[in-house]
Short mmCIF file of C-alpha atoms in Angstrom, two decimals:
data_model
loop_
_atom_site.label_atom_id
_atom_site.label_comp_id
_atom_site.label_asym_id
_atom_site.label_seq_id
_atom_site.Cartn_x
_atom_site.Cartn_y
_atom_site.Cartn_z
CA ALA N 1 16.32 -18.19 -58.62
CA GLN N 2 19.78 -17.35 -57.45
CA SER N 3 22.14 -15.15 -59.41
CA VAL N 4 25.61 -13.72 -59.13
CA ALA N 5 27.09 -10.57 -60.63
CA GLN N 6 30.67 -9.57 -61.22
CA PRO N 7 30.39 -5.88 -62.03
CA GLU N 8 33.89 -5.48 -63.50
CA ASP N 9 34.93 -7.22 -66.71
CA GLN N 10 38.54 -6.21 -66.14
CA VAL N 11 40.67 -5.27 -63.14
CA ASN N 12 44.19 -3.92 -63.53
CA VAL N 13 46.63 -3.60 -60.63
CA ALA N 14 50.35 -3.09 -60.22
CA GLU N 15 52.45 -5.86 -58.76
CA GLY N 16 52.74 -5.52 -55.00
CA ASN N 17 49.52 -3.53 -54.66
CA PRO N 18 46.38 -4.94 -53.03
CA LEU N 19 43.71 -6.33 -55.34
CA THR N 20 39.95 -6.68 -55.06
CA VAL N 21 37.65 -8.55 -57.43
CA LYS N 22 34.00 -7.83 -56.72
CA CYS N 23 31.05 -10.21 -56.52
CA THR N 24 27.44 -9.67 -55.46
CA TYR N 25 24.79 -12.34 -55.20
CA SER N 26 21.07 -12.92 -54.86
CA VAL N 27 19.72 -16.10 -53.29
CA SER N 28 16.85 -17.44 -51.24
CA GLY N 29 18.07 -18.53 -47.86
CA ASN N 30 21.68 -18.88 -46.85
CA PRO N 31 24.20 -18.88 -49.69
CA TYR N 32 27.12 -21.15 -50.39
CA LEU N 33 29.68 -18.94 -52.16
CA PHE N 34 32.78 -19.93 -54.11
CA TRP N 35 35.67 -18.34 -55.96
CA TYR N 36 37.47 -20.08 -58.81
CA VAL N 37 40.42 -19.07 -61.00
CA GLN N 38 40.96 -20.01 -64.63
CA TYR N 39 44.24 -19.81 -66.54
CA PRO N 40 44.25 -19.80 -70.37
CA ASN N 41 42.93 -23.02 -71.94
CA ARG N 42 42.55 -24.65 -68.53
CA GLY N 43 39.65 -25.64 -66.32
CA LEU N 44 38.55 -23.79 -63.23
CA GLN N 45 40.55 -24.18 -60.04
CA PHE N 46 38.92 -23.78 -56.65
CA LEU N 47 40.27 -20.92 -54.49
CA LEU N 48 37.96 -20.66 -51.49
CA LYS N 49 34.40 -20.98 -50.25
CA TYR N 50 32.02 -19.51 -47.70
CA ILE N 51 29.48 -21.83 -46.11
CA THR N 52 28.93 -20.40 -42.65
CA GLY N 53 30.92 -18.93 -39.81
CA ASP N 54 33.62 -16.27 -40.05
CA ASN N 55 32.97 -13.58 -42.60
CA LEU N 56 36.62 -13.52 -43.69
CA VAL N 57 37.54 -16.68 -45.55
CA LYS N 58 41.14 -17.57 -46.36
CA GLY N 59 41.98 -19.65 -49.41
CA SER N 60 44.74 -20.80 -51.70
CA TYR N 61 47.69 -18.71 -52.96
CA GLY N 62 47.19 -15.97 -50.35
CA PHE N 63 43.67 -15.06 -51.47
CA GLU N 64 40.88 -14.26 -49.07
CA ALA N 65 37.27 -13.17 -49.42
CA GLU N 66 34.96 -11.16 -47.24
CA PHE N 67 31.33 -12.19 -46.89
CA ASN N 68 28.98 -9.26 -46.25
CA LYS N 69 25.41 -10.35 -45.72
CA SER N 70 23.90 -6.87 -45.58
CA GLN N 71 25.50 -5.91 -48.89
CA THR N 72 25.08 -9.43 -50.36
CA SER N 73 28.70 -9.32 -51.45
CA PHE N 74 31.61 -11.73 -51.47
CA HIS N 75 34.64 -9.79 -52.74
CA LEU N 76 37.92 -11.56 -53.42
CA LYS N 77 41.05 -9.89 -52.05
CA LYS N 78 44.78 -10.26 -51.85
CA PRO N 79 47.10 -7.92 -49.92
CA SER N 80 49.93 -7.97 -52.48
CA ALA N 81 49.34 -8.95 -56.10
CA LEU N 82 51.74 -11.03 -58.16
CA VAL N 83 52.13 -11.03 -61.94
CA SER N 84 51.30 -14.74 -61.81
CA ASP N 85 47.87 -13.89 -60.35
CA SER N 86 46.83 -12.63 -63.80
CA ALA N 87 43.91 -14.85 -64.82
CA LEU N 88 40.13 -15.02 -65.13
CA TYR N 89 38.26 -15.16 -61.83
CA PHE N 90 34.76 -16.54 -61.33
CA CYS N 91 32.41 -16.12 -58.41
CA ALA N 92 29.73 -18.79 -57.95
CA VAL N 93 26.72 -19.23 -55.67
CA ARG N 94 24.65 -22.23 -54.68
CA ASP N 95 21.43 -22.06 -52.72
CA ILE N 96 19.05 -24.59 -51.18
CA THR N 97 17.87 -25.72 -54.62
CA ASN N 98 21.44 -26.94 -55.23
CA ASP N 99 21.80 -25.13 -58.54
CA MET N 100 25.23 -23.59 -58.97
CA ARG N 101 25.36 -20.23 -60.78
CA PHE N 102 28.57 -18.66 -62.05
CA GLY N 103 29.28 -15.01 -62.68
CA ALA N 104 30.49 -13.85 -66.08
CA GLY N 105 34.06 -13.64 -64.86
CA THR N 106 36.56 -10.85 -64.18
CA ARG N 107 39.87 -10.71 -65.98
CA LEU N 108 42.64 -9.68 -63.58
CA THR N 109 45.84 -8.25 -65.03
CA VAL N 110 48.77 -7.60 -62.72
CA LYS N 111 51.45 -5.42 -64.27
CA PRO N 112 55.11 -5.56 -63.22
CA ASP D 1 46.71 -38.16 -58.55
CA GLY D 2 42.95 -38.10 -58.86
CA GLY D 3 41.34 -35.80 -61.34
CA ILE D 4 39.17 -35.27 -64.39
CA THR D 5 40.40 -35.98 -67.90
CA GLN D 6 38.74 -34.42 -70.90
CA SER D 7 39.56 -35.40 -74.46
CA PRO D 8 40.27 -34.31 -77.05
CA LYS D 9 41.68 -30.90 -76.19
CA TYR D 10 40.64 -29.52 -79.59
CA LEU D 11 37.83 -30.77 -81.83
CA PHE D 12 36.48 -29.68 -85.18
CA ARG D 13 32.96 -30.38 -86.36
CA LYS D 14 31.73 -30.47 -89.92
CA GLU D 15 28.27 -29.36 -90.93
CA GLY D 16 25.64 -31.97 -90.01
CA GLN D 17 28.04 -34.02 -87.92
CA ASN D 18 27.62 -35.27 -84.37
CA VAL D 19 30.72 -35.18 -82.19
CA THR D 20 31.35 -36.68 -78.76
CA LEU D 21 33.44 -35.14 -76.01
CA SER D 22 34.92 -37.48 -73.45
CA CYS D 23 35.02 -36.90 -69.68
CA GLU D 24 36.52 -39.40 -67.23
CA GLN D 25 37.05 -38.98 -63.49
CA ASN D 26 38.88 -41.12 -60.95
CA LEU D 27 37.75 -39.16 -57.89
CA ASN D 28 34.94 -41.59 -57.07
CA HIS D 29 32.47 -38.71 -57.30
CA ASP D 30 28.77 -39.39 -57.75
CA ALA D 31 27.82 -36.15 -59.50
CA MET D 32 29.11 -34.94 -62.85
CA TYR D 33 28.36 -31.84 -64.92
CA TRP D 34 28.86 -30.37 -68.37
CA TYR D 35 29.25 -26.62 -68.84
CA ARG D 36 29.62 -24.45 -71.89
CA GLN D 37 31.86 -21.39 -71.67
CA ASP D 38 31.53 -18.49 -74.09
CA PRO D 39 33.51 -15.24 -73.78
CA GLY D 40 31.87 -12.80 -71.37
CA GLN D 41 29.07 -15.21 -70.41
CA GLY D 42 30.57 -17.28 -67.67
CA LEU D 43 29.63 -20.94 -67.45
CA ARG D 44 26.24 -22.28 -68.47
CA LEU D 45 25.03 -25.71 -67.40
CA ILE D 46 24.20 -28.15 -70.21
CA TYR D 47 23.50 -31.41 -68.36
CA TYR D 48 24.23 -32.92 -65.00
CA SER D 49 24.11 -36.39 -63.50
CA GLN D 50 23.56 -37.06 -59.83
CA ILE D 51 24.30 -40.78 -60.06
CA VAL D 52 24.93 -43.57 -62.56
CA ASN D 53 22.14 -44.09 -65.11
CA ASP D 54 20.57 -40.75 -64.24
CA PHE D 55 20.96 -37.32 -65.85
CA GLN D 56 19.02 -34.07 -65.96
CA LYS D 57 18.84 -31.17 -68.40
CA GLY D 58 20.49 -27.94 -67.44
CA ASP D 59 19.80 -24.47 -68.77
CA ILE D 60 20.96 -25.01 -72.36
CA ALA D 61 20.42 -28.72 -73.14
CA GLU D 62 18.96 -28.28 -76.63
CA GLY D 63 21.21 -29.81 -79.28
CA TYR D 64 23.18 -31.87 -76.75
CA SER D 65 22.88 -35.39 -75.35
CA VAL D 66 24.66 -37.32 -72.59
CA SER D 67 24.89 -40.77 -71.05
CA ARG D 68 26.06 -42.02 -67.66
CA GLU D 69 26.57 -45.75 -67.93
CA LYS D 70 29.57 -45.80 -65.60
CA LYS D 71 30.35 -43.78 -62.52
CA GLU D 72 33.67 -42.64 -64.01
CA SER D 73 32.41 -41.50 -67.40
CA PHE D 74 30.01 -38.78 -68.60
CA PRO D 75 30.38 -38.23 -72.36
CA LEU D 76 28.70 -35.30 -74.09
CA THR D 77 27.47 -35.49 -77.69
CA VAL D 78 27.05 -32.27 -79.60
CA THR D 79 24.46 -33.04 -82.25
CA SER D 80 23.85 -31.41 -85.61
CA ALA D 81 20.82 -29.72 -84.01
CA GLN D 82 23.18 -27.47 -82.05
CA LYS D 83 23.56 -24.64 -84.55
CA ASN D 84 26.20 -22.68 -82.68
CA PRO D 85 28.51 -25.26 -81.13
CA THR D 86 31.72 -23.23 -81.14
CA ALA D 87 32.68 -22.89 -77.47
CA PHE D 88 34.91 -24.18 -74.68
CA TYR D 89 33.31 -27.18 -72.96
CA LEU D 90 34.11 -27.99 -69.35
CA CYS D 91 33.32 -31.16 -67.46
CA ALA D 92 33.16 -31.11 -63.66
CA SER D 93 32.40 -33.45 -60.79
CA SER D 94 31.51 -33.23 -57.13
CA ILE D 95 31.36 -35.82 -54.39
CA PHE D 96 27.58 -35.71 -54.55
CA PHE D 97 24.93 -33.38 -55.95
CA GLY D 98 24.10 -30.51 -53.63
CA THR D 99 27.25 -30.78 -51.57
CA ASN D 100 28.80 -27.65 -50.15
CA GLN D 101 32.13 -28.94 -51.41
CA PRO D 102 33.52 -27.37 -54.58
CA GLN D 103 33.27 -28.85 -58.02
CA HIS D 104 36.44 -30.20 -59.65
CA PHE D 105 37.01 -29.31 -63.30
CA GLY D 106 38.76 -30.87 -66.26
CA ASP D 107 40.92 -28.80 -68.61
CA GLY D 108 38.24 -28.50 -71.25
CA THR D 109 37.64 -29.25 -74.91
CA ARG D 110 37.59 -26.43 -77.43
CA LEU D 111 35.10 -27.16 -80.22
CA SER D 112 35.12 -25.29 -83.51
CA ILE D 113 33.17 -25.54 -86.74
CA LEU D 114 35.02 -26.38 -89.95
#
């Protein structure tokens, strides 16, 4: 069965600095990978996905993610963090069985 | 604008009571899902429905029931058999089951025990 891990419960960065939120996965076959963001008392909002093709995926709000097959990773990145980026971020993976698995989430705090 | 509407936003359950959480979508999506979110555990799948009049158990279906009588609606009942119902419940939909398109989420219902 597929699984996804977000090794950091919490990531703190200063505004204007680059940010990285880590995600590693385990699947049979080729993965479909997703990043979502959740603000307090709201549902998840889709940021970006990797299906196939370029390893660097660009998404909403200036976020991007790098797919690394050899390291089975799909880290979320942004060159310059904003205070408004503070939220809970979820990585998710789907494989050929069509089950979607979510990571436990990483809380990002961007300090002014 | 199309989207998913969950109601109520907050719900309180008494001992021995069944409660029903509403989920309606106007995205014309075939597949719908219910997730439970607990702090530090991510999202866990309760039930999903690939199409009208069909639904399947997810990872944590015990103590829950669903119906899918209309394409737009996928209500979740939390029964008295669910001994630890306090959580944030999220409904989602996708154009069809197994798509590589993302799921769309409602804004959740927070359920607490009185």
